Tab-separated table of C-alpha atoms and ligand atoms in Angstrom:
chain	number	residue	atom	x	y	z
U	1	MET	CA	-228.424	-101.972	-165.115
U	2	LYS	CA	-226.040	-100.238	-162.777
U	3	LEU	CA	-222.372	-99.723	-163.514
U	4	TYR	CA	-219.885	-98.970	-160.751
U	5	PRO	CA	-216.631	-98.071	-162.558
U	6	ALA	CA	-213.415	-98.819	-160.629
U	7	TYR	CA	-215.377	-99.943	-157.557
U	8	LEU	CA	-212.276	-101.887	-156.488
U	9	ASP	CA	-208.978	-100.073	-156.260
U	10	ARG	CA	-205.782	-101.810	-157.316
U	11	ALA	CA	-205.069	-103.195	-153.845
U	12	ALA	CA	-208.558	-104.714	-153.588
U	13	GLN	CA	-208.241	-106.185	-157.094
U	14	GLU	CA	-204.919	-107.815	-156.154
U	15	ALA	CA	-206.334	-109.179	-152.896
U	16	LEU	CA	-209.358	-110.640	-154.678
U	17	LEU	CA	-207.209	-112.079	-157.470
U	18	GLU	CA	-205.097	-113.948	-154.885
U	19	GLN	CA	-208.257	-115.524	-153.491
U	20	ILE	CA	-209.503	-116.465	-156.949
U	21	ARG	CA	-206.136	-118.084	-157.718
U	22	ALA	CA	-206.478	-120.235	-154.591
U	23	ILE	CA	-210.018	-121.235	-155.601
U	24	VAL	CA	-208.929	-122.193	-159.109
U	25	GLU	CA	-206.132	-124.356	-157.662
U	26	GLU	CA	-208.743	-126.330	-155.770
U	27	ALA	CA	-211.412	-126.189	-158.508
U	28	PRO	CA	-209.476	-126.034	-161.815
U	29	LEU	CA	-210.765	-124.159	-164.852
U	30	PHE	CA	-212.664	-126.449	-167.210
U	31	THR	CA	-213.795	-125.946	-170.808
U	32	PRO	CA	-217.580	-126.001	-171.003
U	33	CYS	CA	-219.306	-127.041	-174.212
U	34	MET	CA	-222.649	-126.333	-175.830
U	35	PRO	CA	-225.550	-128.667	-175.103
U	36	ARG	CA	-226.314	-130.975	-178.053
U	37	SER	CA	-223.608	-129.721	-180.485
U	38	GLY	CA	-220.788	-130.229	-177.976
U	39	LYS	CA	-218.977	-127.184	-179.415
U	40	ALA	CA	-216.394	-125.914	-176.900
U	41	PHE	CA	-216.726	-122.455	-175.344
U	42	SER	CA	-213.743	-120.146	-175.853
U	43	VAL	CA	-214.129	-119.087	-172.200
U	44	ARG	CA	-212.856	-121.426	-169.472
U	45	MET	CA	-214.799	-121.619	-166.229
U	46	SER	CA	-214.851	-122.569	-162.593
U	47	ASN	CA	-217.145	-121.660	-159.706
U	48	CYS	CA	-217.283	-121.028	-156.007
U	49	GLY	CA	-220.258	-121.193	-153.669
U	50	PRO	CA	-222.735	-123.967	-152.762
U	51	LEU	CA	-223.759	-124.186	-156.432
U	52	GLY	CA	-221.841	-123.770	-159.676
U	53	TRP	CA	-223.013	-123.246	-163.245
U	54	VAL	CA	-221.883	-125.853	-165.754
U	55	SER	CA	-222.625	-126.582	-169.387
U	56	ASP	CA	-221.974	-129.807	-171.226
U	57	ILE	CA	-223.557	-132.066	-173.793
U	58	GLY	CA	-226.393	-132.753	-171.328
U	59	GLY	CA	-227.383	-129.103	-170.903
U	60	TYR	CA	-226.940	-126.020	-168.745
U	61	ARG	CA	-227.444	-126.426	-165.003
U	62	TYR	CA	-226.366	-125.563	-161.488
U	63	GLN	CA	-224.726	-128.357	-159.511
U	64	PRO	CA	-222.964	-128.543	-156.127
U	65	TYR	CA	-219.733	-130.179	-157.370
U	66	HIS	CA	-216.966	-129.667	-159.929
U	67	PRO	CA	-217.603	-131.683	-163.123
U	68	ALA	CA	-214.049	-133.106	-163.270
U	69	THR	CA	-212.957	-133.473	-159.636
U	70	GLN	CA	-216.504	-134.201	-158.363
U	71	ARG	CA	-215.584	-132.170	-155.267
U	72	PRO	CA	-217.799	-129.435	-153.772
U	73	TRP	CA	-217.016	-125.928	-155.036
U	74	PRO	CA	-214.881	-123.810	-152.656
U	75	PRO	CA	-216.799	-121.139	-150.715
U	76	ILE	CA	-217.386	-117.624	-152.091
U	77	PRO	CA	-214.748	-115.277	-150.578
U	78	PRO	CA	-216.208	-113.027	-147.809
U	79	LEU	CA	-214.948	-109.950	-149.699
U	80	LEU	CA	-217.233	-110.801	-152.630
U	81	LEU	CA	-220.191	-111.491	-150.336
U	82	GLN	CA	-219.590	-108.080	-148.781
U	83	PHE	CA	-219.791	-106.386	-152.197
U	84	TRP	CA	-223.033	-108.278	-152.882
U	85	GLN	CA	-224.462	-107.083	-149.547
U	86	ASP	CA	-223.408	-103.497	-150.215
U	87	LEU	CA	-224.724	-103.256	-153.779
U	88	SER	CA	-227.286	-105.939	-154.687
U	89	GLY	CA	-230.261	-104.705	-152.672
U	90	CYS	CA	-230.948	-108.385	-151.919
U	91	ASP	CA	-230.871	-109.701	-148.336
U	92	ALA	CA	-230.413	-113.317	-149.378
U	93	GLU	CA	-226.906	-114.517	-150.207
U	94	PRO	CA	-225.955	-115.616	-153.720
U	95	GLU	CA	-225.364	-119.386	-153.939
U	96	ALA	CA	-223.254	-119.301	-157.077
U	97	CYS	CA	-220.247	-117.361	-158.254
U	98	LEU	CA	-219.219	-118.263	-161.792
U	99	ILE	CA	-215.562	-117.605	-162.620
U	100	ASN	CA	-215.086	-116.892	-166.334
U	101	TYR	CA	-211.541	-116.812	-167.688
U	102	TYR	CA	-211.059	-115.133	-171.091
U	103	GLY	CA	-207.790	-115.564	-172.937
U	104	PRO	CA	-206.946	-112.810	-175.469
U	105	ASP	CA	-209.176	-114.356	-178.165
U	106	ALA	CA	-212.107	-115.504	-176.046
U	107	LYS	CA	-215.600	-114.065	-176.282
U	108	MET	CA	-219.102	-114.900	-175.142
U	109	GLY	CA	-222.118	-114.913	-177.421
U	110	LEU	CA	-225.353	-113.083	-176.584
U	111	HIS	CA	-227.399	-115.008	-174.030
U	112	VAL	CA	-229.818	-114.529	-171.133
U	113	ASP	CA	-228.985	-115.818	-167.652
U	114	SER	CA	-232.083	-117.929	-167.161
U	115	ASP	CA	-231.106	-121.128	-165.336
U	116	GLU	CA	-231.888	-119.577	-161.949
U	117	GLU	CA	-235.144	-120.153	-160.082
U	118	ASP	CA	-235.162	-116.621	-158.711
U	119	PHE	CA	-235.117	-113.541	-160.916
U	120	SER	CA	-235.749	-110.886	-158.269
U	121	ALA	CA	-232.067	-110.646	-157.341
U	122	PRO	CA	-229.720	-108.943	-159.790
U	123	ILE	CA	-226.888	-110.578	-161.694
U	124	PHE	CA	-223.727	-109.203	-160.119
U	125	SER	CA	-220.635	-109.069	-162.297
U	126	LEU	CA	-217.090	-107.996	-161.435
U	127	SER	CA	-214.248	-107.615	-163.938
U	128	LEU	CA	-210.502	-108.190	-163.400
U	129	GLY	CA	-207.689	-107.830	-165.919
U	130	ASP	CA	-207.919	-106.627	-169.501
U	131	ASP	CA	-210.753	-104.422	-170.770
U	132	ALA	CA	-213.660	-106.099	-172.543
U	133	ARG	CA	-216.435	-104.896	-174.817
U	134	PHE	CA	-219.725	-105.797	-173.133
U	135	ARG	CA	-222.891	-105.899	-175.241
U	136	LEU	CA	-226.350	-105.430	-173.746
U	137	GLY	CA	-229.622	-105.844	-175.607
U	138	GLY	CA	-233.265	-106.299	-174.656
U	139	THR	CA	-235.326	-109.286	-173.651
U	140	THR	CA	-235.627	-110.635	-177.206
U	141	ARG	CA	-232.821	-111.424	-179.633
U	142	LYS	CA	-234.188	-108.884	-182.113
U	143	ASP	CA	-233.963	-105.903	-179.758
U	144	PRO	CA	-231.264	-103.318	-180.520
U	145	THR	CA	-228.068	-103.594	-178.498
U	146	ASN	CA	-225.566	-101.179	-176.997
U	147	SER	CA	-221.986	-101.866	-176.109
U	148	PHE	CA	-219.567	-100.378	-173.624
U	149	LYS	CA	-216.196	-101.199	-172.133
U	150	LEU	CA	-215.732	-102.990	-168.819
U	151	SER	CA	-212.398	-102.466	-167.061
U	152	SER	CA	-210.586	-104.082	-164.161
U	153	GLY	CA	-212.328	-103.297	-160.877
U	154	ASP	CA	-215.685	-102.439	-162.458
U	155	ILE	CA	-218.887	-103.907	-161.036
U	156	LEU	CA	-221.990	-104.253	-163.210
U	157	LEU	CA	-225.450	-105.184	-161.925
U	158	LEU	CA	-228.101	-106.471	-164.318
U	159	ASP	CA	-231.319	-105.733	-162.503
U	160	GLY	CA	-234.894	-104.689	-163.165
U	161	LYS	CA	-235.755	-105.037	-166.866
U	162	ASP	CA	-232.112	-105.891	-167.621
U	163	ARG	CA	-232.146	-108.984	-165.385
U	164	LYS	CA	-233.396	-111.020	-168.320
U	165	ALA	CA	-231.696	-109.010	-171.069
U	166	TYR	CA	-229.433	-110.535	-173.696
U	167	HIS	CA	-225.778	-109.811	-173.009
U	168	GLY	CA	-222.358	-111.028	-174.051
U	169	ILE	CA	-218.711	-110.164	-174.546
U	170	ASP	CA	-217.679	-109.121	-178.071
U	171	ARG	CA	-213.971	-109.142	-177.418
U	172	ILE	CA	-211.097	-108.617	-175.026
U	173	TYR	CA	-208.529	-105.850	-175.463
U	174	PRO	CA	-205.297	-107.720	-174.640
U	175	GLY	CA	-202.639	-105.766	-172.792
U	176	THR	CA	-204.899	-103.004	-171.428
U	177	SER	CA	-204.302	-104.106	-167.817
U	178	ASN	CA	-201.257	-105.502	-166.049
U	179	LEU	CA	-203.192	-107.062	-163.166
U	180	LEU	CA	-202.971	-110.633	-164.498
U	181	LYS	CA	-199.635	-112.295	-165.309
U	182	ALA	CA	-200.632	-112.740	-168.965
U	183	PRO	CA	-203.097	-110.989	-171.289
U	184	GLY	CA	-206.661	-111.994	-170.435
U	185	ARG	CA	-209.645	-111.231	-168.286
U	186	ILE	CA	-211.471	-112.759	-165.340
U	187	ASN	CA	-215.149	-112.105	-164.779
U	188	LEU	CA	-216.848	-113.102	-161.529
U	189	THR	CA	-220.621	-113.416	-161.709
U	190	MET	CA	-222.662	-113.941	-158.563
U	191	ARG	CA	-226.196	-115.233	-158.857
U	192	ARG	CA	-229.078	-116.035	-156.561
U	193	VAL	CA	-230.258	-119.450	-157.741
U	194	LYS	CA	-232.954	-120.783	-155.370
U	195	PRO	CA	-236.188	-118.935	-154.615
U	196	ILE	CA	-235.897	-116.383	-151.825
U	197	LYS	CA	-238.229	-117.315	-148.962
U	198	GLY	CA	-240.323	-114.884	-146.944
D	1	SIN	C1	-221.496	-113.748	-168.375
D	1	SIN	O1	-222.485	-113.267	-168.947
D	1	SIN	O2	-221.536	-114.833	-167.755
D	1	SIN	C2	-220.168	-113.054	-168.394
D	1	SIN	C3	-220.191	-111.620	-168.721
D	1	SIN	C4	-218.810	-111.006	-168.621
D	1	SIN	O3	-217.815	-111.716	-168.836
D	1	SIN	O4	-218.696	-109.808	-168.326
D	2	FE2	FE1	-224.425	-114.047	-168.552
């Protein structure tokens, strides 16, 4: 993995947040649920890009439209695509940017990002708002894990052996940032979904 602490300064964070607000107006946050059990996630989600990640009773998948509005996802902001170009080491563009919204009590269990068809590109993750405790393990559930804090403006790349590593969010530290209007955190995760040609 590669961690770029405070890659975005406050002005860049505010500019990006404005763009994410506009996206979420067009493609409202929805509450995903676990396949089969139907148990609701504590994180709310939306997406931008040609494809978006969704989870419902039918399973996990990428699809080109919002599950409630049925409309195509808004495009990924050029600023984000620029960061991907500068840091990912991947010439192809990401097709999906998942927007995770964590309220003060939200968390995300350990999982592997494995619904993509291409694993050569890294998972690119950018944090806005309150600090979070990120947990990173190995490629099996039994492997030992480490945890560290992610703060507003940090960028994390899961690449190489960590591309398929278990990871999750233990907790949010409410009130550690004043970027958002209320306690909480936004995480933007860009992924390459389709195989890269050539
Ligand atoms: C994710 O794994 O989709 C989100 C990780 C994070 O919120 O930092
Ligand atoms: Fe993930």
